Coordinates of C-alpha atoms in Angstrom, one line a residue:
Chain A
M1 CA 0.0 0.0 0.0
N2 CA 2.9 2.3 0.9
A3 CA 4.6 1.9 -2.5
K4 CA 1.3 2.6 -4.2
R5 CA 0.8 5.8 -2.2
Y6 CA 4.3 6.9 -3.1
L7 CA 3.7 6.2 -6.8
R8 CA 0.6 8.3 -6.7
L9 CA 2.5 11.0 -5.0
L10 CA 5.1 10.9 -7.7
G11 CA 2.3 11.2 -10.3
V12 CA 1.0 14.3 -8.6
Q13 CA 4.4 15.9 -8.4
L14 CA 5.1 15.1 -12.1
K15 CA 1.8 16.6 -13.1
A16 CA 2.5 19.8 -11.2
S17 CA 5.9 20.2 -12.8
G18 CA 4.4 19.6 -16.2
L19 CA 1.9 22.4 -15.6
L20 CA 4.6 24.6 -14.2
A21 CA 6.7 24.0 -17.3
L22 CA 3.8 24.9 -19.6
Q23 CA 3.5 28.2 -17.7
Y24 CA 6.6 29.7 -19.2
R25 CA 6.2 28.9 -22.8
A26 CA 9.0 31.1 -24.1
D27 CA 11.4 29.2 -21.9
F28 CA 10.3 26.0 -23.6
L29 CA 12.0 26.9 -26.9
A30 CA 15.1 28.3 -25.2
E31 CA 15.3 25.1 -23.1
G32 CA 15.1 22.9 -26.1
L33 CA 17.7 25.0 -27.9
T34 CA 20.0 24.8 -24.9
S35 CA 19.6 21.0 -24.7
L36 CA 20.6 20.7 -28.4
A37 CA 23.4 23.2 -27.9
W38 CA 24.8 21.2 -25.1
T39 CA 24.7 18.1 -27.2
F40 CA 26.6 20.0 -29.8
T41 CA 29.2 21.2 -27.3
A42 CA 29.7 17.7 -26.2
L43 CA 30.4 16.8 -29.8
A44 CA 32.5 19.8 -31.0
P45 CA 35.6 18.9 -29.1
L46 CA 35.1 15.3 -30.1
F47 CA 35.2 16.2 -33.8
V48 CA 38.3 18.3 -33.2
V49 CA 40.1 15.6 -31.1
F50 CA 39.4 12.9 -33.6
G51 CA 40.2 15.1 -36.5
A52 CA 43.7 14.9 -35.2
R53 CA 43.8 11.2 -34.5
P54 CA 41.8 8.2 -35.7
S55 CA 41.8 6.6 -32.2
I56 CA 42.7 7.7 -28.7
E57 CA 43.7 5.4 -26.0
G58 CA 42.0 2.5 -27.8
W59 CA 38.8 4.4 -28.5
T60 CA 37.7 5.2 -32.0
F61 CA 35.4 8.1 -32.9
Q62 CA 32.3 6.0 -33.1
E63 CA 33.0 4.3 -29.8
S64 CA 33.6 7.6 -28.1
L65 CA 30.3 8.7 -29.5
L66 CA 28.7 6.1 -27.4
V67 CA 30.3 7.6 -24.3
V68 CA 29.0 11.0 -25.3
G69 CA 25.6 9.5 -25.9
W70 CA 25.5 8.1 -22.3
F71 CA 26.8 11.5 -21.1
T72 CA 24.1 13.4 -22.9
L73 CA 21.4 10.9 -21.6
L74 CA 22.6 11.2 -18.0
Q75 CA 22.9 14.9 -18.3
G76 CA 19.2 15.0 -19.3
V77 CA 18.3 12.8 -16.3
L78 CA 20.5 15.0 -14.0
E79 CA 19.2 18.3 -15.2
G80 CA 15.6 17.2 -15.8
A81 CA 14.9 15.1 -12.8
I82 CA 17.5 15.4 -10.1
S83 CA 19.0 18.8 -9.9
P84 CA 15.8 21.0 -10.1
S85 CA 14.3 19.3 -7.1
L86 CA 17.5 19.4 -5.1
T87 CA 18.2 23.0 -6.0
G88 CA 14.7 23.7 -4.6
M89 CA 15.8 21.9 -1.5
V90 CA 18.7 24.3 -1.0
E91 CA 16.2 27.2 -1.3
H92 CA 14.2 25.5 1.4
I93 CA 17.1 25.3 3.8
R94 CA 18.1 28.9 3.2
K95 CA 14.6 30.3 3.6
G96 CA 13.7 28.0 6.5
T97 CA 10.8 26.4 4.7
L98 CA 12.2 23.0 4.9
D99 CA 10.2 22.6 8.2
F100 CA 7.1 22.4 6.1
V101 CA 8.5 19.5 4.1
L102 CA 9.7 17.6 7.2
L103 CA 6.2 18.0 8.8
K104 CA 4.5 16.2 5.9
P105 CA 3.5 12.6 6.4
A106 CA 5.9 11.2 3.7
D107 CA 9.6 10.5 3.5
A108 CA 11.4 13.8 3.3
Q109 CA 14.0 12.6 0.9
F110 CA 11.3 11.4 -1.4
L111 CA 9.5 14.7 -1.2
V112 CA 12.5 16.9 -1.8
S113 CA 13.8 14.8 -4.7
T114 CA 10.5 14.7 -6.5
Q115 CA 9.3 18.3 -6.0
R116 CA 10.2 19.6 -9.4
F117 CA 11.0 18.1 -12.9
L118 CA 12.0 19.8 -16.1
P119 CA 10.2 17.7 -18.7
W120 CA 11.8 19.5 -21.5
R121 CA 15.2 18.0 -20.6
A122 CA 13.8 14.8 -22.1
V123 CA 15.3 16.2 -25.4
N124 CA 18.7 15.3 -24.0
V125 CA 17.6 11.7 -23.5
L126 CA 16.4 11.5 -27.0
S127 CA 19.5 13.0 -28.5
G128 CA 21.5 10.5 -26.4
V129 CA 19.6 7.7 -28.0
G130 CA 20.0 9.3 -31.4
L131 CA 23.8 9.3 -30.8
F132 CA 23.7 5.6 -30.0
V133 CA 21.8 4.8 -33.2
Y134 CA 24.2 7.0 -35.3
A135 CA 27.3 5.4 -33.7
F136 CA 26.1 1.9 -34.3
V137 CA 25.0 2.6 -37.9
S138 CA 28.4 3.9 -38.7
L139 CA 30.1 1.0 -36.9
G140 CA 28.1 -1.2 -39.2
R141 CA 26.8 -3.5 -36.5
W142 CA 24.3 -3.7 -33.6
P143 CA 24.9 -4.3 -29.9
S144 CA 24.3 -7.8 -28.7
L145 CA 21.2 -8.5 -26.6
P146 CA 23.2 -9.2 -23.4
G147 CA 25.1 -6.0 -24.1
V148 CA 22.0 -4.0 -24.2
F149 CA 20.7 -5.7 -21.1
A150 CA 24.0 -5.0 -19.2
S151 CA 23.9 -1.3 -20.3
L152 CA 20.3 -0.9 -19.1
V153 CA 21.4 -2.3 -15.7
L154 CA 24.3 0.1 -15.7
L155 CA 21.9 3.0 -16.6
G156 CA 20.1 2.1 -13.4
T157 CA 23.3 2.1 -11.4
S158 CA 24.6 5.3 -13.0
M159 CA 21.3 7.1 -12.1
L160 CA 21.6 5.7 -8.6
I161 CA 25.1 7.0 -8.2
L162 CA 24.3 10.3 -9.8
Y163 CA 21.4 10.8 -7.4
S164 CA 23.4 9.6 -4.4
M165 CA 26.2 12.0 -5.2
W166 CA 23.6 14.8 -5.5
I167 CA 22.1 13.8 -2.1
L168 CA 25.6 14.0 -0.6
V169 CA 26.1 17.5 -2.0
V170 CA 22.7 18.6 -0.7
S171 CA 23.4 17.1 2.7
A172 CA 26.4 19.4 2.7
A173 CA 23.9 22.3 2.4
F174 CA 22.9 21.7 6.0
F175 CA 26.4 22.6 7.1
V176 CA 27.4 25.2 4.5
V177 CA 24.2 27.0 3.6
K178 CA 25.4 28.6 0.4
V179 CA 25.5 25.5 -1.7
D180 CA 24.3 26.6 -5.2
N181 CA 27.9 26.9 -6.2
L182 CA 28.5 23.4 -4.8
T183 CA 25.9 22.1 -7.3
Y184 CA 27.7 24.1 -10.0
L185 CA 31.0 22.4 -8.9
F186 CA 29.3 19.0 -9.3
T187 CA 28.0 19.8 -12.7
S188 CA 31.5 20.9 -13.9
I189 CA 33.1 17.8 -12.5
F190 CA 30.5 15.6 -14.2
D191 CA 31.6 17.2 -17.5
A192 CA 34.7 15.1 -17.4
A193 CA 32.4 12.0 -17.8
R194 CA 32.0 12.8 -21.5
W195 CA 35.4 11.3 -22.3
P196 CA 36.3 7.6 -22.2
S197 CA 37.9 7.1 -18.8
S198 CA 41.1 5.6 -20.2
V199 CA 42.0 9.1 -21.3
F200 CA 42.7 10.0 -17.7
R201 CA 46.0 8.9 -16.2
G202 CA 47.5 8.9 -12.8
S203 CA 45.8 10.5 -9.8
L204 CA 43.0 11.8 -12.0
A205 CA 42.1 8.3 -13.2
W206 CA 42.0 7.1 -9.6
V207 CA 39.7 9.9 -8.5
F208 CA 37.4 9.4 -11.4
T209 CA 37.1 5.7 -10.8
F210 CA 36.8 5.4 -7.0
I211 CA 36.0 8.8 -5.4
I212 CA 33.8 10.3 -8.1
P213 CA 32.8 7.2 -10.1
L214 CA 32.5 8.9 -13.5
A215 CA 34.0 6.0 -15.3
L216 CA 31.2 3.8 -14.0
M217 CA 28.5 6.2 -15.3
T218 CA 29.5 6.6 -18.9
T219 CA 32.4 4.5 -19.9
F220 CA 31.1 1.2 -18.4
P221 CA 27.7 1.4 -20.2
A222 CA 29.5 2.3 -23.5
L223 CA 31.7 -0.7 -23.1
A224 CA 28.7 -2.9 -22.3
L225 CA 27.0 -1.8 -25.6
L226 CA 30.2 -2.7 -27.4
G227 CA 30.2 -6.1 -25.7
R228 CA 33.6 -5.4 -24.1
L229 CA 32.6 -5.1 -20.5
P230 CA 33.7 -8.0 -18.3
W231 CA 30.8 -9.5 -16.2
T232 CA 32.8 -9.0 -13.0
W233 CA 32.9 -5.2 -13.7
L234 CA 29.1 -5.3 -14.1
V235 CA 28.7 -7.0 -10.8
G236 CA 31.2 -4.6 -9.2
A237 CA 29.2 -1.7 -10.6
V238 CA 25.9 -3.0 -9.1
V239 CA 27.4 -3.7 -5.7
G240 CA 29.4 -0.5 -5.6
S241 CA 26.5 1.7 -6.6
V242 CA 24.1 0.1 -4.0
A243 CA 26.7 0.6 -1.3
F244 CA 27.2 4.2 -2.5
A245 CA 23.5 4.8 -2.3
A246 CA 23.3 3.3 1.2
V247 CA 26.0 5.6 2.4
A248 CA 24.3 8.6 0.8
R249 CA 21.0 7.7 2.5
W250 CA 22.7 7.3 5.8
V251 CA 24.4 10.7 5.5
W252 CA 21.1 12.2 4.5
L253 CA 19.4 10.8 7.6
M254 CA 22.2 12.1 9.8
S255 CA 22.0 15.6 8.3
I256 CA 18.2 15.7 8.8
R257 CA 18.7 14.7 12.4
H258 CA 21.2 17.5 12.9
Y259 CA 19.0 20.0 11.2
T260 CA 17.8 22.7 13.4
S261 CA 15.2 24.7 11.7
A262 CA 15.6 28.4 10.9
S263 CA 13.5 29.4 13.9
S264 CA 15.1 27.3 16.6
Chain B
M1 CA 26.5 61.3 -10.3
S2 CA 29.6 63.2 -11.1
L3 CA 32.9 61.6 -12.0
R4 CA 34.5 63.1 -9.0
T5 CA 32.2 61.4 -6.5
A6 CA 32.8 58.1 -8.3
L7 CA 36.5 58.4 -8.2
K8 CA 36.5 59.4 -4.5
A9 CA 34.4 56.4 -3.6
L10 CA 36.4 54.0 -5.7
P11 CA 39.1 53.1 -3.2
T12 CA 36.5 52.5 -0.5
M13 CA 34.4 50.3 -2.8
L14 CA 37.4 48.3 -3.8
R15 CA 38.4 47.8 -0.1
I16 CA 34.9 46.7 0.8
G17 CA 34.9 44.3 -2.2
F18 CA 38.2 42.9 -1.2
S19 CA 37.0 42.3 2.4
E20 CA 33.9 40.6 1.0
A21 CA 36.0 38.4 -1.2
V22 CA 38.2 37.4 1.8
A23 CA 35.1 36.8 4.0
Y24 CA 33.6 34.4 1.4
R25 CA 36.9 32.8 0.5
A26 CA 35.5 29.3 0.8
E27 CA 32.9 30.2 -1.8
M28 CA 35.6 31.5 -4.1
I29 CA 37.6 28.3 -3.7
I30 CA 34.6 26.4 -4.8
W31 CA 34.1 28.6 -7.9
V32 CA 37.8 28.1 -8.7
L33 CA 37.4 24.4 -8.4
A34 CA 34.4 24.6 -10.7
T35 CA 36.4 26.1 -13.4
T36 CA 38.8 23.2 -13.8
M37 CA 37.6 22.4 -17.3
P38 CA 41.0 23.4 -18.8
L39 CA 42.7 20.8 -16.6
I40 CA 40.4 18.1 -17.8
M41 CA 40.9 19.3 -21.4
L42 CA 44.7 19.2 -20.6
A43 CA 44.4 15.6 -19.6
L44 CA 42.5 14.8 -22.8
W45 CA 44.8 16.6 -25.2
S46 CA 47.8 15.1 -23.4
A47 CA 46.4 11.7 -24.3
V48 CA 46.0 12.8 -27.9
A49 CA 49.5 14.3 -28.0
R50 CA 51.0 11.0 -26.7
G51 CA 50.8 9.7 -30.2
G52 CA 52.7 12.8 -31.6
P53 CA 52.1 16.5 -31.8
V54 CA 48.9 18.1 -33.1
G55 CA 49.8 21.1 -35.3
R56 CA 52.3 23.1 -33.3
F57 CA 51.1 21.5 -30.1
G58 CA 53.1 18.8 -28.3
Q59 CA 52.6 17.8 -24.7
A60 CA 54.5 20.8 -23.3
E61 CA 52.6 23.2 -25.6
F62 CA 49.3 21.8 -24.4
T63 CA 50.4 22.1 -20.8
G64 CA 51.3 25.8 -21.3
Y65 CA 48.1 26.5 -23.2
F66 CA 45.6 25.0 -20.9
L67 CA 47.3 26.2 -17.7
A68 CA 47.3 29.7 -19.3
A69 CA 43.6 29.2 -20.1
F70 CA 43.0 28.4 -16.4
C71 CA 44.8 31.5 -15.3
V72 CA 43.0 33.8 -17.9
R73 CA 39.6 32.4 -16.8
Q74 CA 40.4 33.2 -13.2
M75 CA 41.4 36.7 -14.0
T76 CA 38.6 37.5 -16.4
S77 CA 35.6 35.7 -14.9
S78 CA 32.5 37.7 -14.2
W79 CA 29.2 36.9 -12.6
V80 CA 27.6 40.2 -13.2
A81 CA 24.9 38.8 -15.5
W82 CA 23.7 36.5 -12.8
L83 CA 23.9 39.3 -10.2
V84 CA 21.9 41.7 -12.3
S85 CA 19.2 39.2 -13.1
Y86 CA 19.0 38.1 -9.5
E87 CA 18.7 41.7 -8.2
V88 CA 16.1 42.5 -10.8
K89 CA 14.0 39.5 -9.8
Q90 CA 14.4 40.3 -6.1
G91 CA 13.9 44.0 -6.6
T92 CA 17.0 44.8 -4.7
L93 CA 18.4 46.6 -7.7
A94 CA 16.2 49.5 -6.5
M95 CA 18.4 49.9 -3.5
R96 CA 21.5 50.1 -5.6
L97 CA 19.9 52.7 -7.8
L98 CA 19.3 54.9 -4.7
R99 CA 23.0 55.2 -4.2
P100 CA 24.8 58.1 -5.9
I101 CA 27.1 55.8 -7.8
S102 CA 26.2 53.9 -11.0
P103 CA 25.4 50.2 -10.1
L104 CA 27.6 49.2 -13.1
L105 CA 30.6 50.7 -11.4
A106 CA 29.7 49.0 -8.2
Y107 CA 29.5 45.6 -10.0
A108 CA 32.8 46.3 -11.8
T109 CA 34.6 47.1 -8.5
E110 CA 33.1 44.0 -6.9
V111 CA 34.6 41.8 -9.6
L112 CA 37.9 43.7 -9.6
A113 CA 38.2 43.5 -5.9
G114 CA 38.3 39.7 -6.1
I115 CA 41.3 39.7 -8.3
P116 CA 44.0 39.8 -5.7
L117 CA 42.6 36.7 -4.2
R118 CA 42.4 35.1 -7.6
V119 CA 46.0 36.0 -8.3
A120 CA 47.0 34.1 -5.2
I121 CA 45.3 31.0 -6.8
V122 CA 46.8 31.7 -10.2
L123 CA 50.4 32.1 -9.1
P124 CA 51.0 28.4 -8.0
V125 CA 49.4 27.2 -11.3
L126 CA 51.7 29.6 -13.2
G127 CA 54.6 28.2 -11.2
I128 CA 53.7 24.6 -12.2
S129 CA 53.3 25.8 -15.8
L130 CA 56.8 27.4 -15.8
W131 CA 58.3 24.2 -14.3
V132 CA 56.5 21.7 -16.6
A133 CA 56.2 23.6 -19.9
G134 CA 59.1 25.9 -19.7
A135 CA 59.2 29.7 -19.5
E136 CA 58.7 30.4 -23.2
R137 CA 55.5 28.4 -23.2
A138 CA 54.1 29.6 -20.0
V139 CA 54.6 33.4 -20.0
P140 CA 55.6 36.2 -22.3
T141 CA 59.4 36.3 -22.5
S142 CA 59.9 40.0 -23.4
L143 CA 58.7 43.2 -21.9
G144 CA 56.8 44.0 -25.1
G145 CA 55.2 40.6 -24.9
W146 CA 54.0 41.4 -21.3
G147 CA 52.6 44.7 -22.6
L148 CA 50.6 43.0 -25.3
F149 CA 49.4 40.4 -22.8
A150 CA 48.3 43.1 -20.4
L151 CA 46.4 44.8 -23.2
G152 CA 44.8 41.5 -24.2
I153 CA 43.7 40.5 -20.8
T154 CA 42.3 43.9 -20.1
G155 CA 40.3 43.8 -23.3
A156 CA 39.2 40.2 -22.4
W157 CA 38.0 41.4 -19.0
L158 CA 36.0 44.3 -20.5
I159 CA 34.4 42.1 -23.2
T160 CA 33.4 39.6 -20.5
F161 CA 32.1 42.3 -18.3
Y162 CA 30.1 44.1 -21.0
L163 CA 28.6 40.8 -22.2
N164 CA 27.6 40.1 -18.7
V165 CA 25.9 43.5 -18.3
L166 CA 24.1 42.9 -21.6
L167 CA 22.9 39.5 -20.6
G168 CA 21.9 40.6 -17.1
T169 CA 20.0 43.6 -18.4
L170 CA 18.1 41.5 -20.9
S171 CA 16.3 40.1 -17.8
L172 CA 14.6 43.4 -17.6
F173 CA 13.1 42.8 -21.1
L174 CA 12.5 39.1 -20.9
E175 CA 11.2 37.5 -17.7
S176 CA 14.4 35.6 -17.2
S177 CA 17.7 35.7 -19.0
Q178 CA 18.9 32.5 -17.2
K179 CA 18.4 30.4 -20.3
L180 CA 20.2 33.0 -22.4
M181 CA 23.1 32.8 -20.1
E182 CA 23.3 29.1 -20.6
V183 CA 23.4 29.6 -24.4
Y184 CA 26.1 32.1 -23.9
M185 CA 28.1 29.7 -21.8
V186 CA 27.8 27.0 -24.4
L187 CA 29.0 29.4 -27.1
F188 CA 31.8 30.6 -24.9
F189 CA 33.0 27.1 -24.1
V190 CA 33.2 26.0 -27.8
C191 CA 34.2 29.2 -29.6
S192 CA 36.6 30.8 -27.2
G193 CA 39.5 28.5 -27.2
Y194 CA 38.6 27.3 -23.7
M195 CA 38.2 23.6 -24.6
F196 CA 40.8 23.5 -27.5
P197 CA 42.9 26.1 -29.3
V198 CA 40.9 28.1 -31.8
E199 CA 43.4 27.2 -34.5
F200 CA 42.1 23.6 -34.4
F201 CA 38.9 24.7 -36.1
P202 CA 38.8 24.1 -39.9
P203 CA 39.7 27.3 -41.8
G204 CA 36.2 28.3 -42.8
V205 CA 34.9 28.0 -39.2
R206 CA 37.9 29.8 -37.9
T207 CA 37.0 32.9 -39.9
V208 CA 33.7 32.9 -38.2
M209 CA 35.4 32.6 -34.8
E210 CA 37.6 35.6 -35.6
W211 CA 34.4 37.7 -36.1
L212 CA 32.8 36.5 -32.9
P213 CA 33.7 38.1 -29.5
F214 CA 34.3 34.8 -27.7
R215 CA 37.8 34.1 -28.9
Y216 CA 38.9 37.6 -27.7
Q217 CA 37.7 36.7 -24.2
M218 CA 39.9 33.7 -23.8
G219 CA 41.9 32.5 -26.8
L220 CA 43.7 35.8 -27.6
P221 CA 45.0 36.4 -24.1
V222 CA 46.0 32.8 -23.8
E223 CA 47.9 32.9 -27.1
L224 CA 49.5 36.2 -26.1
M225 CA 50.6 34.6 -22.8
T226 CA 52.1 31.6 -24.5
G227 CA 53.7 33.7 -27.2
A228 CA 51.9 32.2 -30.2
H229 CA 51.8 35.4 -32.3
S230 CA 54.3 37.7 -33.9
A231 CA 54.0 41.3 -32.8
K232 CA 52.3 42.2 -36.1
D233 CA 49.6 39.5 -35.8
A234 CA 49.2 40.3 -32.2
W235 CA 48.4 44.0 -32.9
A236 CA 45.9 43.1 -35.6
L237 CA 44.1 40.7 -33.2
L238 CA 44.2 43.3 -30.4
G239 CA 42.7 45.8 -32.8
A240 CA 39.8 43.4 -33.4
Q241 CA 39.5 42.8 -29.7
W242 CA 39.3 46.5 -28.8
T243 CA 36.8 47.1 -31.5
W244 CA 34.6 44.6 -29.7
V245 CA 35.3 46.3 -26.4
L246 CA 34.1 49.6 -27.7
G247 CA 31.2 48.2 -29.6
L248 CA 30.0 46.1 -26.7
G249 CA 30.6 49.0 -24.3
V250 CA 28.2 51.2 -26.3
V251 CA 25.6 48.5 -26.8
S252 CA 25.5 47.3 -23.3
L253 CA 25.4 50.7 -21.8
T254 CA 22.6 51.7 -24.1
V255 CA 20.6 48.6 -23.3
W256 CA 21.3 49.1 -19.6
R257 CA 19.8 52.7 -19.7
R258 CA 16.8 51.5 -21.7
G259 CA 16.3 48.6 -19.2
L260 CA 16.5 50.9 -16.2
A261 CA 13.7 53.0 -17.7
R262 CA 11.6 49.9 -17.8
F263 CA 12.7 48.8 -14.3
A264 CA 11.4 52.1 -12.8
A265 CA 8.0 51.1 -14.3
F266 CA 7.9 48.0 -12.1
G267 CA 7.7 49.8 -8.8
G268 CA 6.3 53.2 -9.9

């Protein structure tokens, strides 16, 4: 019964966001344009880089296109579903209106993470899929069924990690109130995920695999589509992301407990 | 407002701005960390250059270029567009307008006052660049070169500032210029030489880039810093840059005045 209630709640929140998005019609066009423009930015350096070399660190142009595809898709998820709500959460903390959310008879984390969606960002998801199709057409083959399945599993784990990282950033908002630049920081770090992770060497490689698991979010699914991802990595990704999410949830609960409202 | 009042208030405003920058230093560190794109691009292009140089760029040249890009971004960054549109939305711009000094001057000093702190961040990066890439790829090696660079980075700062004013002021005409700022950022990233040197564009596209203001915000000062141009080419490019400075100055100030007339209509 609980799950059903939360699903209904999600439906209500989605509808509200949809109506809100329709309110600013001029923004719609601009939003679509930015989505497309971002896809283009993701591609422009790729063309330039591969104009200089046929392959970089074992990745050809078409294969890197898959990484960019996943990057674009996840960016759509991030900007359309995750960050608007959590930016709203930061506002709540600053204005002291979070108390109203905490008083509501539903899980606070659920409420703050579903309060706002930007439906127009779905353009990003579509252009990500478009990139996959284009990449595979020019590769002259299609991904194997297990490969597609593995990449879908990894899509789930990437979203989980992305969301958990975001929750961690927002939990930090309880301690350092001005966090809108923290979210900006996160977005700019996520930018590095548009490149195959083998490009990064040394300490950067270590950070992007273990501390901020960018490799897991875009490079792994691309490898899976290419049928080059070892099964052990897939298992590792699932276990790792679930552990990561558990840590994020724990940190969130701790932060909520430490939260003293604006008035007290 | 007379010029004399403004000049008299300037040192105080700079001092206040500097104190503010120091007070919010943690915030500034985060902003700096958020502009690490050149370092990521450096990692990427180093991977490309491992197989041999690209054009005139080998590993050392890329290091010099992208570390210079990092430094230039720190020195020329401006958040005035965001500030103006925020203050318009909140209505606090009215309070600024009550003061006997142009808000634009106040914004400009606020940005300028942060520069000493940013220099403190830039210096170690510059040190690394000198050490890794060598002096001739990290900084101008002659006095004349430093002069050209100073001119170039001043022009870059002004173009960025004016573009910011323009974008911010447009929020007085549109309900929100937030989206417009995003489009601007996208164009800036691709066209300015921030993600890769402008010379990597194919010739046709490059001509377009030379006509757009973006490359004069980033690419030109970086190239001047790393000594990519002969004095003659440098002067020609600086001429184009300062034409943009003047043009954007006139346009943004005009739009600002028109916008303010509209702003008064909100409250009155």
